[in-house]
Amino acid sequence: MEDMSGPHVIRGSVSLPEAELVWRFSRSSGPGGQHVNTTDTAVELRFDLARTEALPEVWKQRALERLAGRLSGGVVTVRASEHRSQWRNRETAAVRLAALLAEATAPPPRPRRPTRVPRGINERRLREKKERSQTKRGRSPKNWD
């Protein structure tokens, strides 16, 4: 079997450990003729997020919270079947999993510091509203009684 194109980095020096990845292959649907009927090109990649030692504990807890809806027994699953070659589907699945974990382990955004709208901007907005109102009022037909 050909080697994967290197470690798939989640963030910084943390990457997906090849030993903790569980691969499953099945027949893919779609075009491909007789080739599709004989080869297992669809890929399912499973990663046990709850038991992994590869991620720092803080990242792991963050990912478990954010991916709670996608997890099945603490395991996250990614499927790939868009390519006709198993190798390319393996690459796609690994990249997808790394991106998913990178997003799930990212630190939360800094809280927004509330600011007031500057007085000049508010006054300009009100002045423009008044001008627009006058323009529209000038277009309406007068009382022709």
mmCIF file with all atom_site columns, C-alpha atoms in Angstrom, residues 27 34-40:
data_model
loop_
_atom_site.group_PDB
_atom_site.id
_atom_site.type_symbol
_atom_site.label_atom_id
_atom_site.label_alt_id
_atom_site.label_comp_id
_atom_site.label_asym_id
_atom_site.label_entity_id
_atom_site.label_seq_id
_atom_site.pdbx_PDB_ins_code
_atom_site.Cartn_x
_atom_site.Cartn_y
_atom_site.Cartn_z
_atom_site.occupancy
_atom_site.B_iso_or_equiv
_atom_site.pdbx_formal_charge
_atom_site.auth_seq_id
_atom_site.auth_comp_id
_atom_site.auth_asym_id
_atom_site.auth_atom_id
_atom_site.pdbx_PDB_model_num
ATOM 1 C CA . ARG A 1 27 ? -17.845 0.021  -2.696  1.00 0.00 ? 27 ARG A CA 1
ATOM 2 C CA . GLN A 1 34 ? -17.077 -2.283 -14.010 1.00 0.00 ? 34 GLN A CA 1
ATOM 3 C CA . HIS A 1 35 ? -14.183 -0.879 -11.964 1.00 0.00 ? 35 HIS A CA 1
ATOM 4 C CA . VAL A 1 36 ? -16.630 0.460  -9.348  1.00 0.00 ? 36 VAL A CA 1
ATOM 5 C CA . ASN A 1 37 ? -18.258 -2.937 -8.960  1.00 0.00 ? 37 ASN A CA 1
ATOM 6 C CA . THR A 1 38 ? -15.012 -4.662 -8.038  1.00 0.00 ? 38 THR A CA 1
ATOM 7 C CA . THR A 1 39 ? -13.017 -2.204 -5.910  1.00 0.00 ? 39 THR A CA 1
ATOM 8 C CA . ASP A 1 40 ? -13.608 -0.721 -2.472  1.00 0.00 ? 40 ASP A CA 1
#
